[in-house]
Tab-separated table of C-alpha atoms and ligand atoms in Angstrom:
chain	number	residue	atom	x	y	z
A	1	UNK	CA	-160.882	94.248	-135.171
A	2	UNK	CA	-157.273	95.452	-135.243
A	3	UNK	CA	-154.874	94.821	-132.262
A	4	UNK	CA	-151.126	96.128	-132.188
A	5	UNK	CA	-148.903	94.913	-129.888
A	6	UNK	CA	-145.606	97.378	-129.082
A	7	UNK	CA	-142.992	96.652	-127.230
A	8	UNK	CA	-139.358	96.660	-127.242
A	9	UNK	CA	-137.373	93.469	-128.345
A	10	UNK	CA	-137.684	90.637	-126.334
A	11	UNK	CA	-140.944	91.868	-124.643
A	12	UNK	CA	-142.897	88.793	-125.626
A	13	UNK	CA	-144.607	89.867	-128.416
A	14	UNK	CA	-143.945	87.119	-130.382
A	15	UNK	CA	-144.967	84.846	-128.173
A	16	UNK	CA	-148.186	86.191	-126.867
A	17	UNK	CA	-149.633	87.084	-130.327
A	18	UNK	CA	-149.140	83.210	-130.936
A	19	UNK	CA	-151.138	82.149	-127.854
A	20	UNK	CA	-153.735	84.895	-127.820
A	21	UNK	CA	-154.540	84.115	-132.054
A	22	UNK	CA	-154.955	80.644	-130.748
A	23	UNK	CA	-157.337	81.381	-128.370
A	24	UNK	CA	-159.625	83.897	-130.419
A	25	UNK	CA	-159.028	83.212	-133.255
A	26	UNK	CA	-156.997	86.255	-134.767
A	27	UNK	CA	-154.477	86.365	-137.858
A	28	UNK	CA	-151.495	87.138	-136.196
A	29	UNK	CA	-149.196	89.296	-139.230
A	30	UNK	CA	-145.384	89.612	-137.825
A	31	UNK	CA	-143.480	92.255	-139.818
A	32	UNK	CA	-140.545	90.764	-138.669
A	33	UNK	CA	-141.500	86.913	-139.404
A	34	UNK	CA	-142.718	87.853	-142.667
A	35	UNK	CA	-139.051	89.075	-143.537
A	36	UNK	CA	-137.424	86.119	-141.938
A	37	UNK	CA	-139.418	83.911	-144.871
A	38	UNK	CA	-138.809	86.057	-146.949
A	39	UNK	CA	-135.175	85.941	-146.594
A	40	UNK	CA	-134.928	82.890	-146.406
A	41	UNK	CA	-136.833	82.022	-149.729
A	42	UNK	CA	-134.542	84.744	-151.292
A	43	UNK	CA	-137.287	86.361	-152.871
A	44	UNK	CA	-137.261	90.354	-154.063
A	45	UNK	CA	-138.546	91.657	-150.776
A	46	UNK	CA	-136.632	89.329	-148.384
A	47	UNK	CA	-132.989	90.199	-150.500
A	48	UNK	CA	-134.433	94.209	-150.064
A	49	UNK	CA	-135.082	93.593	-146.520
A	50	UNK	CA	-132.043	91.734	-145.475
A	51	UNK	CA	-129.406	93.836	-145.636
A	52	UNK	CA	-131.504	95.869	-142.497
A	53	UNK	CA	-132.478	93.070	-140.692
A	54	UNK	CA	-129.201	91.529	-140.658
A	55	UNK	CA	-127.696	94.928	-138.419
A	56	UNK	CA	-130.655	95.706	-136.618
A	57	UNK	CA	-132.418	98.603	-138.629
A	58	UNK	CA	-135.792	99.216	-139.534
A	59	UNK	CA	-136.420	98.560	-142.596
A	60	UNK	CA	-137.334	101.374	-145.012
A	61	UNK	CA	-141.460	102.618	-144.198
A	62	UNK	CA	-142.008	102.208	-148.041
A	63	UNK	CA	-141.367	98.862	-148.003
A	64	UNK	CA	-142.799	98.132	-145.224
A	65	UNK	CA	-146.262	99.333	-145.575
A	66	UNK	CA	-146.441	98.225	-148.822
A	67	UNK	CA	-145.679	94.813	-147.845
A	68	UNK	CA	-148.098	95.388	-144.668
A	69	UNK	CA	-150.995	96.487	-146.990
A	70	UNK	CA	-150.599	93.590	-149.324
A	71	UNK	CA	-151.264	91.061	-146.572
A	72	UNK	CA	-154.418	92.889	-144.721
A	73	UNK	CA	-157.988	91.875	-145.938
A	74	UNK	CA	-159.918	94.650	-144.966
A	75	UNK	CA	-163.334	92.755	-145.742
A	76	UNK	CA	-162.936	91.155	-142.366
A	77	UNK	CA	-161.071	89.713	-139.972
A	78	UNK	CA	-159.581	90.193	-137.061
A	79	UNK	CA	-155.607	90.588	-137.055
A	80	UNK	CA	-153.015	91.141	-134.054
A	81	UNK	CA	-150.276	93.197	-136.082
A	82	UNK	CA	-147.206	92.541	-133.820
A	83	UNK	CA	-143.991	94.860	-134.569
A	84	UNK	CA	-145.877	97.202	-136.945
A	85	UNK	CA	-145.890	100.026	-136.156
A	86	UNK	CA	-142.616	100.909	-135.726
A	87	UNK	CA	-142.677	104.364	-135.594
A	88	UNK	CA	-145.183	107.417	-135.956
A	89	UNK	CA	-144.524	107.164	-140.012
A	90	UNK	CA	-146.057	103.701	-140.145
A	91	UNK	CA	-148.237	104.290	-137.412
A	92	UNK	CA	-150.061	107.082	-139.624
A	93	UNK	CA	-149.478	104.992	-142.725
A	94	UNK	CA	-151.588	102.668	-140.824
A	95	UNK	CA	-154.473	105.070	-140.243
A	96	UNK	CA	-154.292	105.920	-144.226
A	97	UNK	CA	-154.759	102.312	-145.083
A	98	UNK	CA	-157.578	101.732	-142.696
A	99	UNK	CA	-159.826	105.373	-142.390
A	100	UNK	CA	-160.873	104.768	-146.056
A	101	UNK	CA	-162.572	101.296	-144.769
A	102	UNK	CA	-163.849	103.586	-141.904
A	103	UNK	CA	-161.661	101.052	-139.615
A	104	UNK	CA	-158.978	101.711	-136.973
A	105	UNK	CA	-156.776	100.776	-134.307
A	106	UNK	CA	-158.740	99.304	-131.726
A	107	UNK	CA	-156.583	98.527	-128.790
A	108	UNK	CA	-152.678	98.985	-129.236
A	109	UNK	CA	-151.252	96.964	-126.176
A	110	UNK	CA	-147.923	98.229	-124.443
A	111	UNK	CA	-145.683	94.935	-123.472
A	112	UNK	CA	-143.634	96.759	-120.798
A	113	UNK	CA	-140.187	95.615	-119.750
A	114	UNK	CA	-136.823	96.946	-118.367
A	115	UNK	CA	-134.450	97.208	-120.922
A	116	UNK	CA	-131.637	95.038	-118.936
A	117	UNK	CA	-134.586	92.384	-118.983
A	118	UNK	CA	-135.345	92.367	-122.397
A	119	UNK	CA	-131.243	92.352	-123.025
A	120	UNK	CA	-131.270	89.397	-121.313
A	121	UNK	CA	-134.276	87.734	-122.980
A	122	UNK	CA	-133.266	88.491	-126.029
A	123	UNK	CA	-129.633	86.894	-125.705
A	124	UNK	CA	-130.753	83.884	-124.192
A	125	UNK	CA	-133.224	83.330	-126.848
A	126	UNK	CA	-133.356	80.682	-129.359
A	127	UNK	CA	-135.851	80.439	-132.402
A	128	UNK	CA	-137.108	77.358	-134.129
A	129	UNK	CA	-135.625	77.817	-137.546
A	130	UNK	CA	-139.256	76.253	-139.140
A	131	UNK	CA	-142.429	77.775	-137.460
A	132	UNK	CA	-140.674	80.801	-135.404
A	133	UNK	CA	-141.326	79.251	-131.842
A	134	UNK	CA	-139.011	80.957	-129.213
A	135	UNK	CA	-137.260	79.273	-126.330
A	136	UNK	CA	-135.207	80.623	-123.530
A	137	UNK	CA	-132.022	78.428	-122.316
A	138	UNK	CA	-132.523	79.520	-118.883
A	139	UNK	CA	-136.031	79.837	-118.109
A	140	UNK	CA	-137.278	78.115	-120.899
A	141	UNK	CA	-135.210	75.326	-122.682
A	142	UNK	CA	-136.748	73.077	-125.480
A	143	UNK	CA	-137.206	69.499	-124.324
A	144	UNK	CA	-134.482	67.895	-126.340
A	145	UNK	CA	-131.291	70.525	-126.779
A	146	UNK	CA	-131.254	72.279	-130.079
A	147	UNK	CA	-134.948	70.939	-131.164
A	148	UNK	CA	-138.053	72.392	-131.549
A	149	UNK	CA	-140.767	70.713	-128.930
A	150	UNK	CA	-143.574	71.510	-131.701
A	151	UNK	CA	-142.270	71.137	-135.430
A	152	UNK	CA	-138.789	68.733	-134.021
A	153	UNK	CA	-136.875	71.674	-136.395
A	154	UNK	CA	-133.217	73.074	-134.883
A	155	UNK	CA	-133.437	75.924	-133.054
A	156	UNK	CA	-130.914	79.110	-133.929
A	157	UNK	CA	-129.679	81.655	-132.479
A	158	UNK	CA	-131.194	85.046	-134.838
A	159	UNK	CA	-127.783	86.739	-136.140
A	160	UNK	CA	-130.043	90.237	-134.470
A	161	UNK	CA	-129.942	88.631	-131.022
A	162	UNK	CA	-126.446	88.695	-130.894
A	163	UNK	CA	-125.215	91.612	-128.090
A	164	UNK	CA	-124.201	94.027	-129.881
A	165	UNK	CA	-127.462	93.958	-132.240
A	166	UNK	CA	-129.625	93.367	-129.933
A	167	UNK	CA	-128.249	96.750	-127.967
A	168	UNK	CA	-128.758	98.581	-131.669
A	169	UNK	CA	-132.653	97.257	-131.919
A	170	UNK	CA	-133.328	98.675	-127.958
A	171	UNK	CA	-132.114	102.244	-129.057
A	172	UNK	CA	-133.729	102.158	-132.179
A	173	UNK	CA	-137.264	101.256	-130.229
A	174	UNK	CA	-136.633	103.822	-127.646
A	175	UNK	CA	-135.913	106.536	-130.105
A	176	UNK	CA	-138.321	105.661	-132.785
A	177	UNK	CA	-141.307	103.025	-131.334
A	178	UNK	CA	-141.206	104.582	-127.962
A	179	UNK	CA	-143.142	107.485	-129.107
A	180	UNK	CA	-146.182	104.994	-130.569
A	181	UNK	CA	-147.060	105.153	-126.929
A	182	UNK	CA	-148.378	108.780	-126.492
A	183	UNK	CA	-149.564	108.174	-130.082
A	184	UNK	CA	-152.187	105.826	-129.199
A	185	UNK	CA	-152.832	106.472	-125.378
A	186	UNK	CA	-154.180	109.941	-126.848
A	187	UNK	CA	-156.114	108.084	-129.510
A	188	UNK	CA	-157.808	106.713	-126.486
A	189	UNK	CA	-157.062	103.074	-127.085
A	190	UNK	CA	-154.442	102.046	-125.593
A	191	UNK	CA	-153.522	99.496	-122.678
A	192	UNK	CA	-150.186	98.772	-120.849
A	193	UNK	CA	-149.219	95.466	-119.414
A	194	UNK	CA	-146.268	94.380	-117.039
A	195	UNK	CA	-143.990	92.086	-119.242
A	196	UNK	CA	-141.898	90.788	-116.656
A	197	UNK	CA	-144.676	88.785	-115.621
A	198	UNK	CA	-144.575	85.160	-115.865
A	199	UNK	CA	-146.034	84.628	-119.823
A	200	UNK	CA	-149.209	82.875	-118.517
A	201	UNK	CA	-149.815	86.020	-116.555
A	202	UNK	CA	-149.319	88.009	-119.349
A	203	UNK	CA	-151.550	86.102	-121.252
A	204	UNK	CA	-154.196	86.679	-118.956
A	205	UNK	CA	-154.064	90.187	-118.688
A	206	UNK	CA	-153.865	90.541	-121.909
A	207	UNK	CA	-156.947	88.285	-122.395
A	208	UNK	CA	-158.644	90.915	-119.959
A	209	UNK	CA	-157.939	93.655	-121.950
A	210	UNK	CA	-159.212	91.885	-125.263
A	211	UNK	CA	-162.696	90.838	-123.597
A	212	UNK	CA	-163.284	94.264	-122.164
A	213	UNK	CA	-163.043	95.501	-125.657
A	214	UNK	CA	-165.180	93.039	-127.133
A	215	UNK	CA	-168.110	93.988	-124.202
A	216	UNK	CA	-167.555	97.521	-124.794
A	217	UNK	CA	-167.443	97.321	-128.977
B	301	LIG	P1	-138.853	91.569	-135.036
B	301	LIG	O1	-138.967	90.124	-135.349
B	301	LIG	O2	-140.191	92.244	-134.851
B	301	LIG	O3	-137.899	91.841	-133.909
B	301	LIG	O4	-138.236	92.283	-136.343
B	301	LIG	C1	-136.963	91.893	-136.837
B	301	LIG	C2	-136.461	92.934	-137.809
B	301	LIG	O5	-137.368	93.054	-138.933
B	301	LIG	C3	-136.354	94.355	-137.261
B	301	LIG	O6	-135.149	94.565	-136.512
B	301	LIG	C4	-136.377	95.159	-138.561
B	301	LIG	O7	-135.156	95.066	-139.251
B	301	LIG	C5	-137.426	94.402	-139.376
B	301	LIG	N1	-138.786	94.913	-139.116
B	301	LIG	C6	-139.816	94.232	-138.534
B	301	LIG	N2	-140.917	95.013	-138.466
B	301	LIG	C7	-140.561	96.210	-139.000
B	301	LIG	C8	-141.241	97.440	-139.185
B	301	LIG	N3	-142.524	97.609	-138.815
B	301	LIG	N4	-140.562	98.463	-139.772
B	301	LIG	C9	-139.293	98.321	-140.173
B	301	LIG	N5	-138.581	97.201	-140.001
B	301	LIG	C10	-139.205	96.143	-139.420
């Protein structure tokens, strides 16, 4: 099974592909945490992918699918993709590397939230600098300042959450991602959720959506 998860930065994505491939058991693949290690282990793909991360761009489709396709096991499995696709490239990049498998997108899941929201989210957020967990300082600080409650690792401010990238990464999914959305609703498989919803809520809609697929597949 193949779930995407779109939404703009700061939706939640991050954080509800973590609880819902706890609870059934899905790989969870993060474009964008794959880059972060990758960056940070200097390797070929992470120095290639840095110098868009760093301002906020996408980085290039090429490399991104690539690196996409490299991770997938098409022989089974069931994976949450969360922040791929990006745009209608990858999205149909997507379709090449699955229709040969006879596989495809089976649910892509709309995390819906005001952009002012998601501004605010996203410059209040802090991310453990180990294992990726996100806090909030207002609505959601770690139990000890500056520490991560699960892995005890300090938490960082990403140099993209910072205003003025942040603002760059909203246009970017309104002009590029926001478009995914008429993609998939007329592919039939499609499901939108309100993000501003408190993240247990979230969860369980989401966990709705998921088990209606399952009885209907
Ligand atoms: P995220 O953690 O999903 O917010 O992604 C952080 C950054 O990684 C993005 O701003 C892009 O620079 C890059 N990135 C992640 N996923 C993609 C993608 N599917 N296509 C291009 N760039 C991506």
């Amino acid at each position: 099974m193949i779930i995407i998860l779109l939404g703009s930065p700061g939706s939640g994505k991050g954080t509800q592909s973590r609880v819902l491939s706890a609870k059934y058991g899905f790989t969870h693949l993060a474009t964008g945490d794959v880059f972060r290690a990758e960056m940070s282990a200097k390797t070929p793909l992470g120095l290639k992918a840095a110098e868009y991360v760093r301002v906020g761009r996408l980085v290039p489709d090429s490399v991104v699918t690539e690196m996409l396709a490299s991770r997938l096991d098409l022989n089974g499995g069931d994976y949450l993709l969360d922040g791929f696709p990006r745009n209608l490239e990858q999205a149909e990049a997507l379709s090449r590397i699955l229709s040969p498998r006879h596989l495809g997108v089976d649910l892509a899941i709309f995390l819906n939230l005001s952009r002012d929201e998601a501004l605010r989210r996203l410059t209040s957020r802090r991310t453990c600098s180990k294992c990726g967990e996100a806090y909030n300082i207002s609505t959601r600080p770690p139990k000890m300042a500056g520490r991560c409650d699960a892995c005890g690792a300090d938490l960082i401010q990403r140099e993209d959450d910072r205003e003025e990238t942040a603002q760059k990464r909203m246009m970017i999914f309104d002009d590029l991602t926001q478009p995914l959305i008429a993609y998939y609703k007329a592919a039939g498989a499609f499901c939108e959720i309100n993000a501003a919803q408190s993240p247990e809520r979230v969860s369980e809609d989401m966990s709705s959506a998921l088990l209606s697929l399952r009885v209907r597949s």
